[in-house]
Coordinates of C-alpha atoms in Angstrom, one line a residue:
Chain A
X1 CA -40.7 32.9 0.5
X2 CA -44.4 33.8 0.6
X3 CA -45.5 32.2 -2.6
X4 CA -43.7 28.9 -1.6
X5 CA -45.7 28.9 1.6
X6 CA -48.9 29.5 -0.2
X7 CA -48.4 26.8 -2.8
X8 CA -47.2 24.2 -0.3
X9 CA -50.2 25.1 1.9
X10 CA -52.4 24.6 -1.1
X11 CA -50.8 21.2 -1.8
X12 CA -51.4 20.0 1.7
X13 CA -55.0 21.3 1.6
X14 CA -55.5 19.4 -1.6
X15 CA -54.4 16.2 0.1
X16 CA -56.7 16.9 2.9
X17 CA -59.6 17.5 0.5
X18 CA -58.9 14.2 -1.2
X19 CA -58.7 12.3 2.0
X20 CA -62.1 13.7 3.1
X21 CA -63.5 12.8 -0.3
X22 CA -62.4 9.2 -0.2
X23 CA -63.1 8.7 3.4
X24 CA -66.0 6.3 3.1
X25 CA -64.3 3.6 1.0
X26 CA -60.6 3.7 1.2
X27 CA -59.6 5.8 4.2
X28 CA -58.0 2.8 5.9
X29 CA -56.1 2.0 2.8
X30 CA -54.8 5.5 2.5
X31 CA -53.8 5.6 6.1
X32 CA -51.8 2.4 6.0
X33 CA -50.3 3.5 2.7
X34 CA -49.2 6.8 4.1
X35 CA -47.7 5.3 7.2
X36 CA -46.0 2.7 5.1
X37 CA -44.5 5.5 3.0
X38 CA -43.5 7.3 6.1
X39 CA -41.8 4.4 7.7
X40 CA -40.0 3.4 4.5
X41 CA -38.8 6.9 4.0
X42 CA -37.5 7.1 7.5
X43 CA -35.7 3.7 7.1
X44 CA -34.1 5.0 3.8
X45 CA -32.9 8.1 5.6
X46 CA -31.5 6.2 8.5
X47 CA -29.7 3.8 6.1
X48 CA -28.1 6.7 4.2
X49 CA -26.9 8.3 7.4
X50 CA -25.4 5.1 8.5
X51 CA -23.9 4.6 5.0
X52 CA -22.1 8.0 5.3
X53 CA -20.6 6.9 8.6
X54 CA -19.7 3.5 7.2
X55 CA -17.7 5.2 4.4
X56 CA -15.6 7.0 7.0
X57 CA -14.9 3.8 9.0
X58 CA -14.2 1.7 6.0
X59 CA -11.7 4.3 4.8
X60 CA -10.1 4.4 8.2
X61 CA -10.0 0.7 8.4
X62 CA -8.7 0.1 4.9
X63 CA -6.1 2.8 5.0
X64 CA -5.0 1.8 8.5
X65 CA -4.8 -1.9 7.7
X66 CA -2.9 -1.4 4.5
X67 CA -0.6 1.2 6.0
X68 CA 0.2 -1.0 9.0
X69 CA 1.5 -3.7 6.6
X70 CA 4.5 -1.3 6.0
X71 CA 5.8 -2.1 9.4
X72 CA 6.3 -5.8 8.6
X73 CA 9.4 -4.8 6.7
X74 CA 10.2 -1.3 7.8
X75 CA 10.7 -0.4 11.4
X76 CA 8.5 2.3 12.8
X77 CA 11.6 4.4 13.7
X78 CA 12.9 4.2 10.2
X79 CA 9.6 5.2 8.6
X80 CA 9.1 8.2 10.8
X81 CA 12.7 9.4 11.4
X82 CA 14.7 8.5 8.4
X83 CA 15.1 10.9 5.5
X84 CA 16.2 8.2 3.0
X85 CA 13.3 7.6 0.6
X86 CA 14.8 5.2 -1.9
X87 CA 12.1 2.6 -2.5
X88 CA 14.3 0.9 -5.1
X89 CA 16.8 0.0 -2.3
X90 CA 14.1 -0.8 0.2
X91 CA 14.6 2.4 2.1
X92 CA 11.3 3.9 3.3
X93 CA 12.0 7.0 5.4
X94 CA 9.1 9.4 5.2
X95 CA 10.4 12.1 7.4
X96 CA 11.1 14.3 4.3
X97 CA 7.4 14.2 3.3
X98 CA 6.0 14.6 6.9
X99 CA 8.2 17.6 7.7
X100 CA 7.6 19.0 4.2
X101 CA 3.8 18.9 4.8
X102 CA 4.2 20.6 8.2
X103 CA 6.6 23.3 7.0
X104 CA 4.5 24.0 3.9
X105 CA 1.3 24.3 5.9
X106 CA 3.0 26.6 8.5
X107 CA 4.4 28.8 5.8
X108 CA 1.0 29.0 4.0
X109 CA -0.7 29.9 7.2
X110 CA 1.9 32.5 8.0
X111 CA 1.2 34.3 4.7
X112 CA -2.5 33.7 4.3
X113 CA -4.0 34.3 7.7
X114 CA -2.9 38.0 8.2
X115 CA -3.9 38.8 4.6
X116 CA -7.2 37.0 5.0
X117 CA -8.1 38.7 8.2
X118 CA -7.4 42.1 6.7
X119 CA -9.6 41.2 3.7
X120 CA -12.3 40.1 6.1
X121 CA -12.1 43.3 8.1
X122 CA -12.3 45.2 4.9
X123 CA -15.4 43.3 3.8
X124 CA -17.2 43.4 7.1
X125 CA -16.3 46.8 8.5
X126 CA -15.0 49.2 5.9
X127 CA -16.2 48.6 2.5
X128 CA -19.3 50.5 1.3
X129 CA -22.5 48.4 1.0
X130 CA -22.5 48.1 -2.8
X131 CA -18.9 46.9 -2.9
X132 CA -19.7 44.3 -0.2
X133 CA -22.6 42.9 -2.0
X134 CA -20.5 42.7 -5.1
X135 CA -17.4 41.2 -3.6
X136 CA -19.0 38.5 -1.4
X137 CA -20.4 36.5 -4.3
X138 CA -17.1 36.9 -6.1
X139 CA -15.2 35.4 -3.2
X140 CA -17.7 32.6 -3.1
X141 CA -17.0 31.9 -6.7
X142 CA -13.3 31.9 -6.1
X143 CA -13.7 29.2 -3.5
X144 CA -15.0 26.9 -6.2
X145 CA -12.1 27.4 -8.7
X146 CA -10.4 24.0 -9.2
X147 CA -7.1 23.5 -7.5
X148 CA -5.4 22.3 -10.7
X149 CA -6.1 25.7 -12.2
X150 CA -4.1 27.3 -9.4
X151 CA -1.3 24.8 -9.9
X152 CA -1.3 25.7 -13.6
X153 CA -1.1 29.4 -12.8
X154 CA 1.7 28.7 -10.4
X155 CA 3.6 26.7 -13.0
X156 CA 3.1 29.1 -15.9
X157 CA 3.2 32.5 -14.2
X158 CA 4.6 32.3 -10.7
X159 CA 7.7 30.1 -11.3
X160 CA 9.1 32.2 -14.2
X161 CA 8.7 35.2 -11.9
X162 CA 10.5 33.5 -9.0
X163 CA 13.2 32.4 -11.4
X164 CA 13.8 36.0 -12.4
X165 CA 13.9 37.2 -8.8
X166 CA 16.4 34.5 -7.6
X167 CA 18.4 34.7 -10.8
X168 CA 18.8 30.9 -10.9
X169 CA 16.9 28.4 -12.9
X170 CA 15.2 26.9 -9.9
X171 CA 11.8 28.4 -9.1
X172 CA 9.9 25.5 -7.7
X173 CA 10.0 24.7 -4.0
X174 CA 8.4 25.5 -0.7
X175 CA 7.9 29.2 -1.4
X176 CA 6.2 28.7 -4.7
X177 CA 3.9 26.0 -3.2
X178 CA 3.1 28.2 -0.3
X179 CA 2.2 31.2 -2.5
X180 CA -0.1 29.0 -4.7
X181 CA -1.7 27.5 -1.6
X182 CA -2.2 31.0 -0.1
X183 CA -4.1 32.2 -3.2
X184 CA -6.2 29.0 -2.9
X185 CA -7.2 29.2 0.7
X186 CA -7.4 33.0 0.9
X187 CA -11.1 33.2 -0.3
X188 CA -12.1 30.4 2.1
X189 CA -10.5 32.0 5.2
X190 CA -11.6 35.5 4.4
X191 CA -15.2 34.5 3.7
X192 CA -15.6 32.6 7.0
X193 CA -13.8 35.2 9.0
X194 CA -15.9 37.8 7.3
X195 CA -19.1 36.0 8.5
X196 CA -17.6 35.7 12.0
X197 CA -16.8 39.5 12.1
X198 CA -20.2 40.4 10.8
X199 CA -21.9 38.3 13.5
X200 CA -20.3 40.4 16.3
X201 CA -23.2 42.2 17.8
X202 CA -23.4 45.9 16.9
X203 CA -23.8 46.9 20.6
X204 CA -20.1 45.9 21.2
X205 CA -19.0 48.4 18.5
X206 CA -21.4 51.1 19.8
X207 CA -20.1 50.6 23.3
X208 CA -16.5 51.0 22.1
X209 CA -17.2 54.1 20.1
X210 CA -19.1 55.5 23.0
X211 CA -16.0 55.2 25.1
X212 CA -14.2 57.4 22.6
X213 CA -12.3 54.7 20.8
X214 CA -11.2 55.1 17.2
X215 CA -12.2 52.7 14.5
X216 CA -8.8 51.1 14.7
X217 CA -9.1 50.6 18.4
X218 CA -12.6 49.2 18.1
X219 CA -11.6 46.7 15.5
X220 CA -8.4 45.5 17.0
X221 CA -9.5 45.5 20.7
X222 CA -13.2 44.7 20.5
X223 CA -14.3 43.2 17.2
X224 CA -11.5 40.9 16.4
X225 CA -11.3 39.4 20.0
X226 CA -15.1 38.9 19.9
X227 CA -14.8 37.1 16.5
X228 CA -11.7 35.1 17.6
X229 CA -13.2 31.7 17.7
X230 CA -14.8 32.1 14.2
X231 CA -11.5 33.3 12.8
X232 CA -9.7 30.4 14.3
X233 CA -12.3 28.1 12.8
X234 CA -11.7 29.7 9.4
X235 CA -7.9 29.2 9.9
X236 CA -8.3 25.6 10.8
X237 CA -10.5 25.0 7.8
X238 CA -8.0 26.7 5.5
X239 CA -5.2 24.6 7.1
X240 CA -7.1 21.4 6.5
X241 CA -7.4 22.4 2.9
X242 CA -3.8 23.3 2.6
X243 CA -2.6 20.0 4.1
X244 CA -4.8 17.9 1.9
X245 CA -4.2 19.8 -1.3
X246 CA -2.6 17.7 -3.9
X247 CA -2.6 18.9 -7.5
X248 CA -1.7 22.5 -7.0
X249 CA 1.2 21.5 -4.9
X250 CA 2.4 18.7 -7.2
X251 CA 2.8 21.2 -10.0
X252 CA 5.0 23.6 -8.2
X253 CA 7.0 21.9 -5.5
X254 CA 9.5 20.0 -7.7
X255 CA 8.8 16.5 -6.4
X256 CA 12.3 15.6 -5.1
X257 CA 12.5 13.6 -1.9
X258 CA 15.0 15.8 -0.1
X259 CA 14.7 17.9 3.0
X260 CA 14.2 21.5 2.0
X261 CA 16.8 23.7 3.6
X262 CA 15.9 26.8 1.6
X263 CA 12.8 28.3 0.2
X264 CA 13.8 27.6 -3.4
X265 CA 14.8 24.0 -3.1
X266 CA 12.6 21.3 -4.8
X267 CA 11.2 19.1 -2.2
X268 CA 8.1 16.9 -1.7
X269 CA 5.1 16.6 0.6
X270 CA 2.9 13.7 1.6
X271 CA 0.2 14.3 -1.0
X272 CA 2.5 15.0 -3.9
X273 CA 4.6 11.9 -3.2
X274 CA 1.5 9.7 -3.1
X275 CA 0.0 11.0 -6.3
X276 CA 3.3 10.9 -8.2
X277 CA 4.2 7.3 -7.3
X278 CA 1.0 5.4 -6.6
X279 CA 0.4 4.6 -10.3
X280 CA 3.7 2.9 -10.8
X281 CA 3.8 0.5 -7.9
X282 CA 2.1 -2.9 -7.6
X283 CA -0.6 -3.1 -4.9
X284 CA 1.0 -5.7 -2.6
X285 CA 4.5 -4.2 -2.3
X286 CA 6.0 -2.5 0.7
X287 CA 6.4 0.6 -1.4
X288 CA 2.6 0.8 -1.9
X289 CA 2.0 0.0 1.8
X290 CA 4.3 2.9 2.7
X291 CA 2.3 5.2 0.4
X292 CA -0.9 4.1 2.1
X293 CA 0.7 4.7 5.5
X294 CA 1.4 8.2 4.4
X295 CA -2.2 8.6 3.4
X296 CA -3.3 7.3 6.7
X297 CA -1.2 9.9 8.4
X298 CA -2.9 12.6 6.4
X299 CA -6.2 11.2 7.4
X300 CA -5.4 11.2 11.1
X301 CA -4.1 14.8 10.8
X302 CA -7.3 16.0 9.2
X303 CA -9.5 14.1 11.7
X304 CA -7.5 15.7 14.5
X305 CA -8.3 19.1 13.1
X306 CA -12.0 18.3 13.1
X307 CA -11.7 17.4 16.8
X308 CA -10.0 20.7 17.4
X309 CA -12.8 22.6 15.6
X310 CA -15.4 20.8 17.7
X311 CA -13.6 21.7 20.9
X312 CA -13.3 25.3 19.7
X313 CA -17.0 25.4 19.0
X314 CA -17.9 24.0 22.4
X315 CA -15.7 26.5 24.1
X316 CA -17.3 29.3 22.0
X317 CA -20.8 28.0 23.0
X318 CA -19.9 28.0 26.7
X319 CA -18.3 31.4 27.0
Chain B
X1 CA -8.6 71.1 33.4
X2 CA -5.0 72.5 33.1
X3 CA -3.5 73.4 29.8
X4 CA -0.9 70.7 30.1
X5 CA -3.2 67.8 30.3
X6 CA -5.2 69.3 27.5
X7 CA -2.2 69.4 25.2
X8 CA -1.2 65.8 26.2
X9 CA -4.7 64.7 25.4
X10 CA -4.6 66.5 22.1
X11 CA -1.3 64.9 21.0
X12 CA -2.6 61.5 21.9
X13 CA -5.7 62.1 20.0
X14 CA -3.7 63.2 16.9
X15 CA -1.5 60.1 17.1
X16 CA -4.5 57.9 17.5
X17 CA -6.2 59.6 14.6
X18 CA -3.2 59.0 12.4
X19 CA -2.9 55.4 13.4
X20 CA -6.6 55.1 12.6
X21 CA -6.1 56.6 9.2
X22 CA -3.1 54.4 8.5
X23 CA -5.0 51.3 9.5
X24 CA -7.9 52.2 7.2
X25 CA -5.6 52.8 4.3
X26 CA -3.8 49.5 4.8
X27 CA -7.0 47.5 5.1
X28 CA -8.4 49.2 2.0
X29 CA -5.2 48.6 0.0
X30 CA -4.8 45.0 1.1
X31 CA -8.5 44.2 0.6
X32 CA -8.8 45.7 -2.9
X33 CA -5.4 44.5 -4.1
X34 CA -5.9 40.9 -3.0
X35 CA -9.3 40.5 -4.5
X36 CA -8.2 42.3 -7.7
X37 CA -5.1 40.2 -7.9
X38 CA -7.0 36.9 -7.7
X39 CA -9.7 38.0 -10.1
X40 CA -7.0 39.3 -12.4
X41 CA -5.4 35.9 -12.5
X42 CA -8.7 34.3 -13.4
X43 CA -9.3 36.9 -16.0
X44 CA -5.8 36.3 -17.4
X45 CA -6.6 32.6 -17.8
X46 CA -9.9 33.3 -19.6
X47 CA -8.3 36.0 -21.8
X48 CA -5.4 33.8 -22.8
X49 CA -7.5 30.7 -23.6
X50 CA -10.9 31.7 -24.7
X51 CA -10.1 33.7 -27.9
X52 CA -8.1 30.8 -29.3
X53 CA -10.9 28.3 -28.8
X54 CA -12.4 26.6 -31.7
X55 CA -15.0 23.9 -32.2
X56 CA -12.3 21.5 -33.4
X57 CA -10.4 21.8 -30.1
X58 CA -13.5 21.3 -28.0
X59 CA -14.6 18.3 -30.1
X60 CA -11.3 16.9 -31.3
X61 CA -9.4 13.8 -30.0
X62 CA -6.3 14.4 -27.9
X63 CA -3.1 13.4 -29.5
X64 CA 0.2 12.2 -27.9
X65 CA 2.7 13.2 -30.5
X66 CA 1.3 15.5 -33.2
X67 CA 0.2 19.1 -32.5
X68 CA -3.4 20.1 -32.8
X69 CA -4.9 17.7 -30.4
X70 CA -8.3 18.5 -28.9
X71 CA -10.0 17.8 -25.6
X72 CA -13.3 16.2 -26.8
X73 CA -13.2 12.9 -24.8
X74 CA -11.9 14.5 -21.7
X75 CA -14.5 17.2 -21.7
X76 CA -17.2 14.6 -22.3
X77 CA -15.8 12.4 -19.5
X78 CA -15.8 15.4 -17.1
X79 CA -19.6 15.8 -17.6
X80 CA -20.2 12.1 -17.6
X81 CA -18.3 11.5 -14.3
X82 CA -20.0 14.6 -12.8
X83 CA -23.5 13.4 -13.7
X84 CA -22.9 9.8 -12.4
X85 CA -21.4 11.0 -9.2
X86 CA -24.2 13.5 -8.6
X87 CA -26.8 10.7 -9.4
X88 CA -25.2 8.7 -6.6
X89 CA -24.5 11.4 -4.1
X90 CA -27.6 13.6 -4.2
X91 CA -30.2 11.0 -3.1
X92 CA -27.9 9.5 -0.5
X93 CA -26.6 12.8 0.8
X94 CA -30.0 14.5 0.9
X95 CA -31.7 11.6 2.7
X96 CA -28.9 11.5 5.2
X97 CA -29.3 15.2 5.7
X98 CA -33.0 14.9 6.1
X99 CA -32.6 12.2 8.7
X100 CA -30.1 14.3 10.7
X101 CA -32.4 17.4 10.5
X102 CA -35.8 15.8 11.0
X103 CA -35.8 12.3 12.5
X104 CA -32.6 12.0 14.5
X105 CA -33.0 12.0 18.3
X106 CA -30.7 14.4 20.2
X107 CA -28.4 11.9 21.9
X108 CA -24.7 11.1 22.0
X109 CA -24.9 8.6 19.2
X110 CA -26.3 11.2 16.8
X111 CA -23.7 13.6 18.0
X112 CA -21.1 11.0 17.0
X113 CA -22.7 10.6 13.6
X114 CA -22.5 14.3 13.1
X115 CA -18.8 14.3 14.0
X116 CA -18.3 11.4 11.4
X117 CA -20.0 13.5 8.7
X118 CA -17.9 16.5 9.6
X119 CA -14.8 14.4 9.7
X120 CA -15.5 12.8 6.3
X121 CA -16.1 16.3 4.9
X122 CA -12.6 17.3 5.8
X123 CA -10.8 14.2 4.6
X124 CA -8.3 15.2 1.9
X125 CA -9.5 14.3 -1.6
X126 CA -6.4 12.1 -2.3
X127 CA -7.5 9.8 0.5
X128 CA -10.7 9.1 -1.4
X129 CA -8.5 8.3 -4.4
X130 CA -6.5 5.8 -2.4
X131 CA -9.7 4.3 -1.1
X132 CA -11.1 4.1 -4.7
X133 CA -7.9 2.3 -5.8
X134 CA -8.2 -0.2 -2.9
X135 CA -11.9 -0.9 -3.7
X136 CA -12.1 -0.9 -7.5
X137 CA -8.6 -1.9 -8.5
X138 CA -7.8 -4.4 -5.8
X139 CA -11.1 -5.8 -4.5
X140 CA -13.2 -5.7 -7.7
X141 CA -10.3 -5.9 -10.1
X142 CA -11.8 -3.6 -12.7
X143 CA -8.8 -1.3 -13.1
X144 CA -8.9 2.4 -13.7
X145 CA -12.5 3.2 -14.9
X146 CA -15.0 5.9 -15.1
X147 CA -17.2 4.1 -12.7
X148 CA -14.5 4.0 -10.0
X149 CA -13.8 7.7 -10.5
X150 CA -17.5 8.6 -10.3
X151 CA -18.1 6.5 -7.2
X152 CA -15.1 7.9 -5.4
X153 CA -16.1 11.4 -6.3
X154 CA -19.6 10.7 -5.0
X155 CA -18.1 9.6 -1.7
X156 CA -16.1 12.8 -1.6
X157 CA -19.2 14.9 -2.1
X158 CA -21.6 12.9 0.2
X159 CA -20.7 14.6 3.5
X160 CA -20.9 18.1 2.0
X161 CA -24.3 17.4 0.6
X162 CA -25.5 15.9 3.9
X163 CA -24.4 18.9 5.9
X164 CA -25.8 21.4 3.4
X165 CA -29.2 19.7 3.3
X166 CA -29.3 19.4 7.1
X167 CA -28.5 23.1 7.6
X168 CA -31.0 24.2 4.9
X169 CA -33.8 22.1 6.4
X170 CA -33.1 23.3 9.9
X171 CA -33.3 26.8 8.8
X172 CA -36.9 26.5 7.7
X173 CA -39.1 28.4 10.2
X174 CA -41.0 26.0 12.5
X175 CA -44.3 27.8 11.8
X176 CA -44.3 26.4 8.3
X177 CA -43.7 22.9 9.6
X178 CA -46.4 23.3 12.3
X179 CA -48.9 24.7 9.8
X180 CA -48.4 21.6 7.7
X181 CA -48.8 19.3 10.6
X182 CA -51.9 21.2 11.7
X183 CA -53.4 20.7 8.3
X184 CA -53.0 16.9 8.8
X185 CA -50.0 16.4 6.7
X186 CA -47.9 13.4 7.6
X187 CA -44.2 13.7 8.3
X188 CA -43.3 12.6 4.8
X189 CA -45.8 15.0 3.2
X190 CA -44.4 17.8 5.4
X191 CA -40.9 17.1 4.3
X192 CA -41.8 16.7 0.6
X193 CA -44.3 19.6 0.2
X194 CA -43.0 22.1 2.8
X195 CA -39.5 21.6 4.0
X196 CA -37.7 20.7 0.8
X197 CA -39.4 23.4 -1.3
X198 CA -38.6 26.1 1.2
X199 CA -35.0 24.8 1.8
X200 CA -34.5 24.3 -2.0
X201 CA -32.5 27.5 -2.3
X202 CA -29.8 26.3 0.2
X203 CA -29.8 22.8 -1.2
X204 CA -29.3 23.9 -4.8
X205 CA -26.5 26.3 -3.7
X206 CA -24.8 23.3 -2.0
X207 CA -25.3 21.1 -5.1
X208 CA -23.6 23.8 -7.3
X209 CA -20.7 23.9 -4.9
X210 CA -20.4 20.2 -5.0
X211 CA -20.8 20.1 -8.8
X212 CA -18.1 22.7 -9.3
X213 CA -15.8 20.9 -7.0
X214 CA -16.4 17.5 -8.7
X215 CA -15.9 19.1 -12.2
X216 CA -12.5 20.4 -11.2
X217 CA -11.4 17.6 -9.0
X218 CA -8.3 16.0 -10.3
X219 CA -6.4 14.0 -7.6
X220 CA -9.3 11.5 -7.1
X221 CA -9.7 11.1 -10.9
X222 CA -6.0 10.5 -11.5
X223 CA -5.9 7.8 -9.0
X224 CA -9.2 6.0 -9.8
X225 CA -9.9 6.8 -13.4
X226 CA -6.4 7.2 -14.9
X227 CA -4.8 9.9 -17.0
X228 CA -5.8 8.6 -20.4
X229 CA -9.1 8.3 -22.2
X230 CA -10.5 5.5 -24.5
X231 CA -9.6 7.8 -27.3
X232 CA -13.0 8.1 -28.9
X233 CA -15.9 10.5 -28.5
X234 CA -19.2 9.6 -26.9
X235 CA -17.9 6.5 -25.1
X236 CA -20.6 5.8 -22.6
X237 CA -19.0 2.6 -21.3
X238 CA -18.6 2.7 -17.5
X239 CA -15.5 0.6 -17.7
X240 CA -13.3 2.7 -20.0
X241 CA -10.5 4.8 -18.6
X242 CA -11.9 8.3 -17.8
X243 CA -9.4 11.1 -17.6
X244 CA -11.4 14.4 -17.1
X245 CA -10.5 17.8 -18.3
X246 CA -8.8 18.8 -15.0
X247 CA -6.6 15.7 -15.2
X248 CA -5.9 16.4 -18.8
X249 CA -4.8 19.9 -18.0
X250 CA -2.3 18.5 -15.4
X251 CA -1.2 15.8 -17.8
X252 CA -0.6 18.1 -20.7
X253 CA 1.2 20.7 -18.6
X254 CA 3.6 18.4 -16.8
X255 CA 3.9 15.0 -18.5
X256 CA 2.9 15.3 -22.2
X257 CA 5.5 15.6 -25.0
X258 CA 3.2 17.2 -27.5
X259 CA 4.9 20.3 -29.1
X260 CA 1.9 22.6 -28.6
X261 CA 1.3 21.5 -24.9
X262 CA 1.4 25.0 -23.6
X263 CA -1.3 26.2 -25.9
X264 CA -3.5 23.2 -25.2
X265 CA -3.0 23.8 -21.5
X266 CA -3.9 27.5 -21.9
X267 CA -7.1 26.6 -23.7
X268 CA -8.0 23.7 -21.4
X269 CA -7.6 25.9 -18.3
X270 CA -9.8 28.5 -19.8
X271 CA -12.5 26.0 -20.6
X272 CA -12.3 24.5 -17.1
X273 CA -12.6 27.9 -15.4
X274 CA -15.4 28.9 -17.7
X275 CA -17.4 25.8 -17.1
X276 CA -17.0 26.0 -13.3
X277 CA -18.0 29.6 -13.3
X278 CA -20.9 28.8 -15.5
X279 CA -22.1 26.0 -13.2
X280 CA -22.0 28.4 -10.3
X281 CA -23.5 31.4 -12.0
X282 CA -26.2 29.7 -14.1
X283 CA -27.7 27.8 -11.2
X284 CA -27.5 30.5 -8.6
X285 CA -28.7 33.4 -10.8
X286 CA -32.3 32.3 -11.0
X287 CA -32.3 31.7 -7.2
X288 CA -30.9 35.1 -6.5
X289 CA -33.5 36.8 -8.7
X290 CA -36.2 34.7 -7.1
X291 CA -35.1 35.7 -3.6
X292 CA -35.1 39.3 -4.6
X293 CA -38.5 39.1 -6.2
X294 CA -40.2 37.5 -3.2
X295 CA -38.6 39.6 -0.6

């Protein structure tokens, strides 16, 4: 920190010295030049900020427009409430995929949130200092592992194990996908919850201990409620990742358009269906439009989650 | 205090004590087991794949039918796409972040822009793939190309870079900024000579994150750059199909008919994990050491 400050201070001082030096002849020049640079730089910055927003809107517009074309040939009710996805026969019912996505996400959250919170409590409250400084970077690294690797692991290790457990030759399905997704989102959720728990002021804990509470009582009744909004934020982020995850799910879910009535039945979700079929369909066909509509649904779900996070943060800021 | 209440108090204390111990044990067990389990999985990948690696495999051409195919072009494509996408997204993302941190007035419109950036950051990657198809395949009619994949990846990474830059620059102490202004520095000079150097640590961490993500991203690439390569090494053409290593791993594992698919997948996964870890560790290590030295 300090040497950066010194060197940058030196740099500015150097500029100043030069400006004093050239003052007689070219000071006006230099000033216009600098203000020109300044203004150009600002304009470039504004342009890129607008560009980022523009991407979001063009995505929304394009996906929405292409998706809406579905309803020229398929009724809204059929798309959302029919379970018959047979594009060859002009049947485009997406209920299987929509419900698949929701069930899979719910299952993933059910497994991953309790474990993640325990890991976060372990990191923030119980582990000795050296272990903490070792494990936090490790978790950060795990966040960056590509999803296709988790899918590969699920396919080569998890599914044979599940086959052994069930005794049948079907291993892929909701449970396998949920386990793979859990392993994927666990580092994310635990790291953010860990930060939230660490940010709880120490005086809360001191007050709780001073009242004679045990560590269990302090954590469950004081620390976790105080970190609640941060933990919910972590949960929503993990959920967004689980909903949008494609490759890890594709590899273990079985990709069969049928409603899953059991944990070990091959099924499909929105993302897996899009990625498996998009390459084989011509762009201006109802089939393709239906796939874009499914993408548009995903987009809306993820944007809704951001709104939820914003509201959560505002509530946290007020209380 | 009577003896009765004392004993009641004592029993409650004992129960509470036990519960406390049980809780501690559970948290320790879950914490250690989970982390060990995930690390064990990664170790397993590396251990299964790395010893079998050879230069031929890293450099060789993939084959559809005969065993013994390599991953040369896909590995090359991975880096090529990564570099192009970073070249596009770093300048754009950083300047957008600088704008939000330094120039933006604090009004509802900018609040809206922030929500847009945040929203874009949470858009699932497959949506960017669909977007890339709609632009490059339909509007520009170039088909599945490296360029399309790289640009779509850049879009995917833009919002993350914007947010990371904004946060890093906001975290710079205002004394440093004021000192620069007091010395007569213009806003641009202040940003270039003071804010960015001080915030560099955070920005580079963000770039590593993004680079690792881009290197392993597969859904976007499958949709916009295809699952095949041009079949030759060092193909710098922007308009050839560009399957990356991550895509190849998926392709070999679930679609290919090569007899030694499992072994190729093992090795490809190991290379993938190794490179991602390398990107993260190599770039962060000097920064960590630097922080420790100057503290």
